[in-house]
Amino acid sequence: MATAVMMSAPPAGAPKPNPNNTQQRPQVATASGLLAMLTEPSPLLVSAALTRLLGCVDTLWHEVAESLPDLEAIAEGAGGGEGEVAVPGLDESARQTAAAIASRVYFHLEEPVQSLRLALEAGDIVAVGSGSGRDDGRDGGSGREGGREEDPYVECLVSAAIEAYVARMRRLADAADATASGAA
């Protein structure tokens, strides 16, 4: 004999259960608290703030932009001067996260050269490659292979890298031409 189990609906206003049984984090409405944590002397607090900032930088970049000097100082491992952030004991992963955050902010500020420079400092945190595009089925008939929609940030980085490469090759070619014409 089967027994029926009646499940009651959760009370109004109760949080919905997470089917994956993972802890849900509330969305960050402002970056001010996280940015304030960047000046803390504890590497654990700074690292936690950087991790959370990386998750919200694309929506709160305008707030994070005010702390670009601090983020770059953390990324470079510098600091300690007047008003600068110095966090002894901060690991390389946290420095790379700071570089990735700053890179995203420069992308939103439409500074592709700075964005590329910091993305290169960020290492593997900024993944650019064949698997970097979203494959969520929302290609909208764009005709892209496999329904991939490239991230504008990735496209910006690739474009900036190609432009830097072309400019360097032109300078080298011009220098070679000048040397060859001077020798003749």
mmCIF file with all atom_site columns, C-alpha atoms in Angstrom:
data_model
loop_
_atom_site.group_PDB
_atom_site.id
_atom_site.type_symbol
_atom_site.label_atom_id
_atom_site.label_alt_id
_atom_site.label_comp_id
_atom_site.label_asym_id
_atom_site.label_entity_id
_atom_site.label_seq_id
_atom_site.pdbx_PDB_ins_code
_atom_site.Cartn_x
_atom_site.Cartn_y
_atom_site.Cartn_z
_atom_site.occupancy
_atom_site.B_iso_or_equiv
_atom_site.pdbx_formal_charge
_atom_site.auth_seq_id
_atom_site.auth_comp_id
_atom_site.auth_asym_id
_atom_site.auth_atom_id
_atom_site.pdbx_PDB_model_num
ATOM 1   C CA . MET A 1 1   ? 0.000  0.000  0.000   1.00 0.00 ? 1   MET A CA 1
ATOM 2   C CA . ALA A 1 2   ? 1.454  3.347  -1.097  1.00 0.00 ? 2   ALA A CA 1
ATOM 3   C CA . THR A 1 3   ? 1.261  6.325  1.183   1.00 0.00 ? 3   THR A CA 1
ATOM 4   C CA . ALA A 1 4   ? 0.816  9.781  -0.185  1.00 0.00 ? 4   ALA A CA 1
ATOM 5   C CA . VAL A 1 5   ? 2.945  12.552 1.188   1.00 0.00 ? 5   VAL A CA 1
ATOM 6   C CA . MET A 1 6   ? 1.520  16.011 0.981   1.00 0.00 ? 6   MET A CA 1
ATOM 7   C CA . MET A 1 7   ? 4.011  18.776 0.732   1.00 0.00 ? 7   MET A CA 1
ATOM 8   C CA . SER A 1 8   ? 2.908  22.198 1.817   1.00 0.00 ? 8   SER A CA 1
ATOM 9   C CA . ALA A 1 9   ? 3.996  25.307 -0.012  1.00 0.00 ? 9   ALA A CA 1
ATOM 10  C CA . PRO A 1 10  ? 6.681  27.358 1.684   1.00 0.00 ? 10  PRO A CA 1
ATOM 11  C CA . PRO A 1 11  ? 5.437  30.359 3.625   1.00 0.00 ? 11  PRO A CA 1
ATOM 12  C CA . ALA A 1 12  ? 5.169  33.648 1.754   1.00 0.00 ? 12  ALA A CA 1
ATOM 13  C CA . GLY A 1 13  ? 8.473  35.499 1.656   1.00 0.00 ? 13  GLY A CA 1
ATOM 14  C CA . ALA A 1 14  ? 10.547 32.407 2.447   1.00 0.00 ? 14  ALA A CA 1
ATOM 15  C CA . PRO A 1 15  ? 13.602 31.870 0.246   1.00 0.00 ? 15  PRO A CA 1
ATOM 16  C CA . LYS A 1 16  ? 13.171 29.346 -2.511  1.00 0.00 ? 16  LYS A CA 1
ATOM 17  C CA . PRO A 1 17  ? 15.109 26.115 -2.021  1.00 0.00 ? 17  PRO A CA 1
ATOM 18  C CA . ASN A 1 18  ? 18.218 25.667 -4.126  1.00 0.00 ? 18  ASN A CA 1
ATOM 19  C CA . PRO A 1 19  ? 17.857 22.414 -6.112  1.00 0.00 ? 19  PRO A CA 1
ATOM 20  C CA . ASN A 1 20  ? 21.638 22.024 -6.394  1.00 0.00 ? 20  ASN A CA 1
ATOM 21  C CA . ASN A 1 21  ? 21.978 22.339 -2.635  1.00 0.00 ? 21  ASN A CA 1
ATOM 22  C CA . THR A 1 22  ? 24.690 24.989 -3.009  1.00 0.00 ? 22  THR A CA 1
ATOM 23  C CA . GLN A 1 23  ? 24.867 28.119 -0.969  1.00 0.00 ? 23  GLN A CA 1
ATOM 24  C CA . GLN A 1 24  ? 23.332 31.092 -2.744  1.00 0.00 ? 24  GLN A CA 1
ATOM 25  C CA . ARG A 1 25  ? 24.998 34.454 -2.342  1.00 0.00 ? 25  ARG A CA 1
ATOM 26  C CA . PRO A 1 26  ? 22.929 37.601 -2.360  1.00 0.00 ? 26  PRO A CA 1
ATOM 27  C CA . GLN A 1 27  ? 23.601 39.944 -5.251  1.00 0.00 ? 27  GLN A CA 1
ATOM 28  C CA . VAL A 1 28  ? 25.803 42.897 -4.459  1.00 0.00 ? 28  VAL A CA 1
ATOM 29  C CA . ALA A 1 29  ? 23.977 46.220 -4.830  1.00 0.00 ? 29  ALA A CA 1
ATOM 30  C CA . THR A 1 30  ? 27.025 48.402 -4.260  1.00 0.00 ? 30  THR A CA 1
ATOM 31  C CA . ALA A 1 31  ? 30.747 47.813 -4.338  1.00 0.00 ? 31  ALA A CA 1
ATOM 32  C CA . SER A 1 32  ? 31.592 50.323 -1.617  1.00 0.00 ? 32  SER A CA 1
ATOM 33  C CA . GLY A 1 33  ? 31.925 47.766 1.177   1.00 0.00 ? 33  GLY A CA 1
ATOM 34  C CA . LEU A 1 34  ? 34.089 45.475 -0.920  1.00 0.00 ? 34  LEU A CA 1
ATOM 35  C CA . LEU A 1 35  ? 36.248 48.373 -2.043  1.00 0.00 ? 35  LEU A CA 1
ATOM 36  C CA . ALA A 1 36  ? 36.721 49.431 1.580   1.00 0.00 ? 36  ALA A CA 1
ATOM 37  C CA . MET A 1 37  ? 37.978 45.929 2.343   1.00 0.00 ? 37  MET A CA 1
ATOM 38  C CA . LEU A 1 38  ? 40.867 46.459 -0.105  1.00 0.00 ? 38  LEU A CA 1
ATOM 39  C CA . THR A 1 39  ? 42.539 48.700 2.470   1.00 0.00 ? 39  THR A CA 1
ATOM 40  C CA . GLU A 1 40  ? 42.392 46.083 5.229   1.00 0.00 ? 40  GLU A CA 1
ATOM 41  C CA . PRO A 1 41  ? 45.728 44.718 6.458   1.00 0.00 ? 41  PRO A CA 1
ATOM 42  C CA . SER A 1 42  ? 44.511 41.109 6.343   1.00 0.00 ? 42  SER A CA 1
ATOM 43  C CA . PRO A 1 43  ? 45.365 39.265 3.107   1.00 0.00 ? 43  PRO A CA 1
ATOM 44  C CA . LEU A 1 44  ? 42.339 36.991 3.650   1.00 0.00 ? 44  LEU A CA 1
ATOM 45  C CA . LEU A 1 45  ? 39.921 39.936 3.718   1.00 0.00 ? 45  LEU A CA 1
ATOM 46  C CA . VAL A 1 46  ? 41.511 41.559 0.681   1.00 0.00 ? 46  VAL A CA 1
ATOM 47  C CA . SER A 1 47  ? 41.456 38.261 -1.215  1.00 0.00 ? 47  SER A CA 1
ATOM 48  C CA . ALA A 1 48  ? 37.783 37.681 -0.333  1.00 0.00 ? 48  ALA A CA 1
ATOM 49  C CA . ALA A 1 49  ? 36.893 41.213 -1.441  1.00 0.00 ? 49  ALA A CA 1
ATOM 50  C CA . LEU A 1 50  ? 38.722 40.733 -4.740  1.00 0.00 ? 50  LEU A CA 1
ATOM 51  C CA . THR A 1 51  ? 36.934 37.453 -5.397  1.00 0.00 ? 51  THR A CA 1
ATOM 52  C CA . ARG A 1 52  ? 33.527 39.059 -4.789  1.00 0.00 ? 52  ARG A CA 1
ATOM 53  C CA . LEU A 1 53  ? 34.447 42.134 -6.860  1.00 0.00 ? 53  LEU A CA 1
ATOM 54  C CA . LEU A 1 54  ? 35.380 39.944 -9.804  1.00 0.00 ? 54  LEU A CA 1
ATOM 55  C CA . GLY A 1 55  ? 31.846 38.563 -9.780  1.00 0.00 ? 55  GLY A CA 1
ATOM 56  C CA . CYS A 1 56  ? 30.162 41.980 -9.861  1.00 0.00 ? 56  CYS A CA 1
ATOM 57  C CA . VAL A 1 57  ? 32.631 44.207 -11.722 1.00 0.00 ? 57  VAL A CA 1
ATOM 58  C CA . ASP A 1 58  ? 30.641 44.121 -14.965 1.00 0.00 ? 58  ASP A CA 1
ATOM 59  C CA . THR A 1 59  ? 27.605 45.694 -13.310 1.00 0.00 ? 59  THR A CA 1
ATOM 60  C CA . LEU A 1 60  ? 29.352 47.908 -10.752 1.00 0.00 ? 60  LEU A CA 1
ATOM 61  C CA . TRP A 1 61  ? 32.374 48.948 -12.825 1.00 0.00 ? 61  TRP A CA 1
ATOM 62  C CA . HIS A 1 62  ? 31.528 52.630 -12.427 1.00 0.00 ? 62  HIS A CA 1
ATOM 63  C CA . GLU A 1 63  ? 32.033 52.317 -8.660  1.00 0.00 ? 63  GLU A CA 1
ATOM 64  C CA . VAL A 1 64  ? 35.105 50.125 -8.977  1.00 0.00 ? 64  VAL A CA 1
ATOM 65  C CA . ALA A 1 65  ? 36.702 52.640 -11.380 1.00 0.00 ? 65  ALA A CA 1
ATOM 66  C CA . GLU A 1 66  ? 37.372 54.977 -8.455  1.00 0.00 ? 66  GLU A CA 1
ATOM 67  C CA . SER A 1 67  ? 39.676 52.325 -6.973  1.00 0.00 ? 67  SER A CA 1
ATOM 68  C CA . LEU A 1 68  ? 41.702 51.581 -10.124 1.00 0.00 ? 68  LEU A CA 1
ATOM 69  C CA . PRO A 1 69  ? 44.947 52.913 -8.591  1.00 0.00 ? 69  PRO A CA 1
ATOM 70  C CA . ASP A 1 70  ? 44.471 50.608 -5.587  1.00 0.00 ? 70  ASP A CA 1
ATOM 71  C CA . LEU A 1 71  ? 43.687 47.614 -7.806  1.00 0.00 ? 71  LEU A CA 1
ATOM 72  C CA . GLU A 1 72  ? 46.719 48.253 -9.989  1.00 0.00 ? 72  GLU A CA 1
ATOM 73  C CA . ALA A 1 73  ? 48.941 48.634 -6.902  1.00 0.00 ? 73  ALA A CA 1
ATOM 74  C CA . ILE A 1 74  ? 47.664 45.292 -5.601  1.00 0.00 ? 74  ILE A CA 1
ATOM 75  C CA . ALA A 1 75  ? 48.155 43.675 -9.014  1.00 0.00 ? 75  ALA A CA 1
ATOM 76  C CA . GLU A 1 76  ? 51.719 44.947 -9.232  1.00 0.00 ? 76  GLU A CA 1
ATOM 77  C CA . GLY A 1 77  ? 52.491 44.034 -5.632  1.00 0.00 ? 77  GLY A CA 1
ATOM 78  C CA . ALA A 1 78  ? 53.336 47.667 -4.984  1.00 0.00 ? 78  ALA A CA 1
ATOM 79  C CA . GLY A 1 79  ? 51.916 50.016 -2.417  1.00 0.00 ? 79  GLY A CA 1
ATOM 80  C CA . GLY A 1 80  ? 52.908 51.335 0.920   1.00 0.00 ? 80  GLY A CA 1
ATOM 81  C CA . GLY A 1 81  ? 53.145 54.949 -0.221  1.00 0.00 ? 81  GLY A CA 1
ATOM 82  C CA . GLU A 1 82  ? 50.858 57.757 0.854   1.00 0.00 ? 82  GLU A CA 1
ATOM 83  C CA . GLY A 1 83  ? 47.288 56.528 0.380   1.00 0.00 ? 83  GLY A CA 1
ATOM 84  C CA . GLU A 1 84  ? 48.363 53.372 -1.459  1.00 0.00 ? 84  GLU A CA 1
ATOM 85  C CA . VAL A 1 85  ? 47.296 49.846 -0.642  1.00 0.00 ? 85  VAL A CA 1
ATOM 86  C CA . ALA A 1 86  ? 50.020 47.587 0.739   1.00 0.00 ? 86  ALA A CA 1
ATOM 87  C CA . VAL A 1 87  ? 49.037 44.069 1.701   1.00 0.00 ? 87  VAL A CA 1
ATOM 88  C CA . PRO A 1 88  ? 51.988 41.947 2.726   1.00 0.00 ? 88  PRO A CA 1
ATOM 89  C CA . GLY A 1 89  ? 51.382 38.236 2.333   1.00 0.00 ? 89  GLY A CA 1
ATOM 90  C CA . LEU A 1 90  ? 48.911 38.560 -0.543  1.00 0.00 ? 90  LEU A CA 1
ATOM 91  C CA . ASP A 1 91  ? 49.301 35.562 -2.844  1.00 0.00 ? 91  ASP A CA 1
ATOM 92  C CA . GLU A 1 92  ? 49.758 35.611 -6.618  1.00 0.00 ? 92  GLU A CA 1
ATOM 93  C CA . SER A 1 93  ? 46.172 34.486 -7.203  1.00 0.00 ? 93  SER A CA 1
ATOM 94  C CA . ALA A 1 94  ? 44.832 37.581 -5.424  1.00 0.00 ? 94  ALA A CA 1
ATOM 95  C CA . ARG A 1 95  ? 47.180 39.814 -7.422  1.00 0.00 ? 95  ARG A CA 1
ATOM 96  C CA . GLN A 1 96  ? 45.951 38.219 -10.640 1.00 0.00 ? 96  GLN A CA 1
ATOM 97  C CA . THR A 1 97  ? 42.342 38.713 -9.537  1.00 0.00 ? 97  THR A CA 1
ATOM 98  C CA . ALA A 1 98  ? 43.043 42.415 -8.920  1.00 0.00 ? 98  ALA A CA 1
ATOM 99  C CA . ALA A 1 99  ? 44.543 42.652 -12.421 1.00 0.00 ? 99  ALA A CA 1
ATOM 100 C CA . ALA A 1 100 ? 41.490 40.919 -13.923 1.00 0.00 ? 100 ALA A CA 1
ATOM 101 C CA . ILE A 1 101 ? 39.122 43.332 -12.146 1.00 0.00 ? 101 ILE A CA 1
ATOM 102 C CA . ALA A 1 102 ? 41.108 46.361 -13.290 1.00 0.00 ? 102 ALA A CA 1
ATOM 103 C CA . SER A 1 103 ? 41.195 44.961 -16.831 1.00 0.00 ? 103 SER A CA 1
ATOM 104 C CA . ARG A 1 104 ? 37.398 44.677 -16.865 1.00 0.00 ? 104 ARG A CA 1
ATOM 105 C CA . VAL A 1 105 ? 37.018 48.251 -15.594 1.00 0.00 ? 105 VAL A CA 1
ATOM 106 C CA . TYR A 1 106 ? 39.342 49.578 -18.299 1.00 0.00 ? 106 TYR A CA 1
ATOM 107 C CA . PHE A 1 107 ? 37.295 47.619 -20.846 1.00 0.00 ? 107 PHE A CA 1
ATOM 108 C CA . HIS A 1 108 ? 34.143 49.416 -19.691 1.00 0.00 ? 108 HIS A CA 1
ATOM 109 C CA . LEU A 1 109 ? 36.026 52.738 -19.774 1.00 0.00 ? 109 LEU A CA 1
ATOM 110 C CA . GLU A 1 110 ? 36.901 51.918 -23.408 1.00 0.00 ? 110 GLU A CA 1
ATOM 111 C CA . GLU A 1 111 ? 40.652 51.773 -22.780 1.00 0.00 ? 111 GLU A CA 1
ATOM 112 C CA . PRO A 1 112 ? 41.576 48.578 -24.672 1.00 0.00 ? 112 PRO A CA 1
ATOM 113 C CA . VAL A 1 113 ? 45.356 48.956 -24.350 1.00 0.00 ? 113 VAL A CA 1
ATOM 114 C CA . GLN A 1 114 ? 45.190 49.216 -20.547 1.00 0.00 ? 114 GLN A CA 1
ATOM 115 C CA . SER A 1 115 ? 42.613 46.426 -20.460 1.00 0.00 ? 115 SER A CA 1
ATOM 116 C CA . LEU A 1 116 ? 44.920 44.144 -22.456 1.00 0.00 ? 116 LEU A CA 1
ATOM 117 C CA . ARG A 1 117 ? 47.953 45.000 -20.299 1.00 0.00 ? 117 ARG A CA 1
ATOM 118 C CA . LEU A 1 118 ? 46.130 44.035 -17.120 1.00 0.00 ? 118 LEU A CA 1
ATOM 119 C CA . ALA A 1 119 ? 44.489 40.975 -18.691 1.00 0.00 ? 119 ALA A CA 1
ATOM 120 C CA . LEU A 1 120 ? 47.965 39.685 -19.487 1.00 0.00 ? 120 LEU A CA 1
ATOM 121 C CA . GLU A 1 121 ? 48.978 40.261 -15.853 1.00 0.00 ? 121 GLU A CA 1
ATOM 122 C CA . ALA A 1 122 ? 45.859 38.366 -14.747 1.00 0.00 ? 122 ALA A CA 1
ATOM 123 C CA . GLY A 1 123 ? 47.096 35.135 -16.322 1.00 0.00 ? 123 GLY A CA 1
ATOM 124 C CA . ASP A 1 124 ? 44.640 32.247 -16.379 1.00 0.00 ? 124 ASP A CA 1
ATOM 125 C CA . ILE A 1 125 ? 41.913 34.198 -14.591 1.00 0.00 ? 125 ILE A CA 1
ATOM 126 C CA . VAL A 1 126 ? 41.152 35.853 -17.933 1.00 0.00 ? 126 VAL A CA 1
ATOM 127 C CA . ALA A 1 127 ? 40.493 32.876 -20.202 1.00 0.00 ? 127 ALA A CA 1
ATOM 128 C CA . VAL A 1 128 ? 40.681 33.795 -23.879 1.00 0.00 ? 128 VAL A CA 1
ATOM 129 C CA . GLY A 1 129 ? 40.498 30.933 -26.325 1.00 0.00 ? 129 GLY A CA 1
ATOM 130 C CA . SER A 1 130 ? 38.292 28.715 -28.383 1.00 0.00 ? 130 SER A CA 1
ATOM 131 C CA . GLY A 1 131 ? 36.135 27.841 -25.385 1.00 0.00 ? 131 GLY A CA 1
ATOM 132 C CA . SER A 1 132 ? 35.689 31.398 -24.149 1.00 0.00 ? 132 SER A CA 1
ATOM 133 C CA . GLY A 1 133 ? 32.422 32.153 -25.937 1.00 0.00 ? 133 GLY A CA 1
ATOM 134 C CA . ARG A 1 134 ? 29.089 31.469 -24.311 1.00 0.00 ? 134 ARG A CA 1
ATOM 135 C CA . ASP A 1 135 ? 27.220 28.515 -25.728 1.00 0.00 ? 135 ASP A CA 1
ATOM 136 C CA . ASP A 1 136 ? 23.809 29.083 -24.254 1.00 0.00 ? 136 ASP A CA 1
ATOM 137 C CA . GLY A 1 137 ? 21.733 28.717 -27.396 1.00 0.00 ? 137 GLY A CA 1
ATOM 138 C CA . ARG A 1 138 ? 21.081 32.457 -27.615 1.00 0.00 ? 138 ARG A CA 1
ATOM 139 C CA . ASP A 1 139 ? 22.918 33.064 -30.854 1.00 0.00 ? 139 ASP A CA 1
ATOM 140 C CA . GLY A 1 140 ? 19.884 34.738 -32.382 1.00 0.00 ? 140 GLY A CA 1
ATOM 141 C CA . GLY A 1 141 ? 20.712 33.335 -35.794 1.00 0.00 ? 141 GLY A CA 1
ATOM 142 C CA . SER A 1 142 ? 24.042 35.156 -35.868 1.00 0.00 ? 142 SER A CA 1
ATOM 143 C CA . GLY A 1 143 ? 25.535 32.438 -38.038 1.00 0.00 ? 143 GLY A CA 1
ATOM 144 C CA . ARG A 1 144 ? 28.438 31.905 -35.679 1.00 0.00 ? 144 ARG A CA 1
ATOM 145 C CA . GLU A 1 145 ? 29.798 28.398 -35.607 1.00 0.00 ? 145 GLU A CA 1
ATOM 146 C CA . GLY A 1 146 ? 28.207 26.258 -32.918 1.00 0.00 ? 146 GLY A CA 1
ATOM 147 C CA . GLY A 1 147 ? 25.875 29.060 -31.810 1.00 0.00 ? 147 GLY A CA 1
ATOM 148 C CA . ARG A 1 148 ? 28.738 30.752 -29.930 1.00 0.00 ? 148 ARG A CA 1
ATOM 149 C CA . GLU A 1 149 ? 28.326 34.374 -29.001 1.00 0.00 ? 149 GLU A CA 1
ATOM 150 C CA . GLU A 1 150 ? 31.685 35.954 -28.245 1.00 0.00 ? 150 GLU A CA 1
ATOM 151 C CA . ASP A 1 151 ? 32.059 38.007 -25.126 1.00 0.00 ? 151 ASP A CA 1
ATOM 152 C CA . PRO A 1 152 ? 32.631 41.683 -26.091 1.00 0.00 ? 152 PRO A CA 1
ATOM 153 C CA . TYR A 1 153 ? 35.431 41.810 -23.500 1.00 0.00 ? 153 TYR A CA 1
ATOM 154 C CA . VAL A 1 154 ? 37.242 38.924 -25.193 1.00 0.00 ? 154 VAL A CA 1
ATOM 155 C CA . GLU A 1 155 ? 36.720 40.510 -28.602 1.00 0.00 ? 155 GLU A CA 1
ATOM 156 C CA . CYS A 1 156 ? 38.173 43.777 -27.269 1.00 0.00 ? 156 CYS A CA 1
ATOM 157 C CA . LEU A 1 157 ? 41.252 41.995 -25.895 1.00 0.00 ? 157 LEU A CA 1
ATOM 158 C CA . VAL A 1 158 ? 41.848 40.082 -29.109 1.00 0.00 ? 158 VAL A CA 1
ATOM 159 C CA . SER A 1 159 ? 41.408 43.237 -31.186 1.00 0.00 ? 159 SER A CA 1
ATOM 160 C CA . ALA A 1 160 ? 43.802 45.223 -28.963 1.00 0.00 ? 160 ALA A CA 1
ATOM 161 C CA . ALA A 1 161 ? 46.383 42.427 -29.160 1.00 0.00 ? 161 ALA A CA 1
ATOM 162 C CA . ILE A 1 162 ? 46.153 42.282 -32.955 1.00 0.00 ? 162 ILE A CA 1
ATOM 163 C CA . GLU A 1 163 ? 46.445 46.076 -33.227 1.00 0.00 ? 163 GLU A CA 1
ATOM 164 C CA . ALA A 1 164 ? 49.515 46.063 -30.948 1.00 0.00 ? 164 ALA A CA 1
ATOM 165 C CA . TYR A 1 165 ? 51.079 43.296 -33.016 1.00 0.00 ? 165 TYR A CA 1
ATOM 166 C CA . VAL A 1 166 ? 50.442 45.098 -36.323 1.00 0.00 ? 166 VAL A CA 1
ATOM 167 C CA . ALA A 1 167 ? 51.832 48.367 -34.932 1.00 0.00 ? 167 ALA A CA 1
ATOM 168 C CA . ARG A 1 168 ? 54.973 46.608 -33.706 1.00 0.00 ? 168 ARG A CA 1
ATOM 169 C CA . MET A 1 169 ? 55.515 44.819 -37.013 1.00 0.00 ? 169 MET A CA 1
ATOM 170 C CA . ARG A 1 170 ? 55.125 48.144 -38.879 1.00 0.00 ? 170 ARG A CA 1
ATOM 171 C CA . ARG A 1 171 ? 57.712 49.789 -36.596 1.00 0.00 ? 171 ARG A CA 1
ATOM 172 C CA . LEU A 1 172 ? 60.112 46.901 -37.173 1.00 0.00 ? 172 LEU A CA 1
ATOM 173 C CA . ALA A 1 173 ? 59.557 47.025 -40.938 1.00 0.00 ? 173 ALA A CA 1
ATOM 174 C CA . ASP A 1 174 ? 60.051 50.807 -40.991 1.00 0.00 ? 174 ASP A CA 1
ATOM 175 C CA . ALA A 1 175 ? 63.247 50.458 -38.953 1.00 0.00 ? 175 ALA A CA 1
ATOM 176 C CA . ALA A 1 176 ? 64.521 47.741 -41.317 1.00 0.00 ? 176 ALA A CA 1
ATOM 177 C CA . ASP A 1 177 ? 63.687 49.929 -44.345 1.00 0.00 ? 177 ASP A CA 1
ATOM 178 C CA . ALA A 1 178 ? 65.493 52.912 -42.798 1.00 0.00 ? 178 ALA A CA 1
ATOM 179 C CA . THR A 1 179 ? 68.550 50.781 -42.059 1.00 0.00 ? 179 THR A CA 1
ATOM 180 C CA . ALA A 1 180 ? 68.565 49.316 -45.574 1.00 0.00 ? 180 ALA A CA 1
ATOM 181 C CA . SER A 1 181 ? 68.187 52.714 -47.274 1.00 0.00 ? 181 SER A CA 1
ATOM 182 C CA . GLY A 1 182 ? 70.883 54.205 -45.057 1.00 0.00 ? 182 GLY A CA 1
ATOM 183 C CA . ALA A 1 183 ? 73.331 51.461 -45.976 1.00 0.00 ? 183 ALA A CA 1
ATOM 184 C CA . ALA A 1 184 ? 72.824 51.952 -49.735 1.00 0.00 ? 184 ALA A CA 1
#
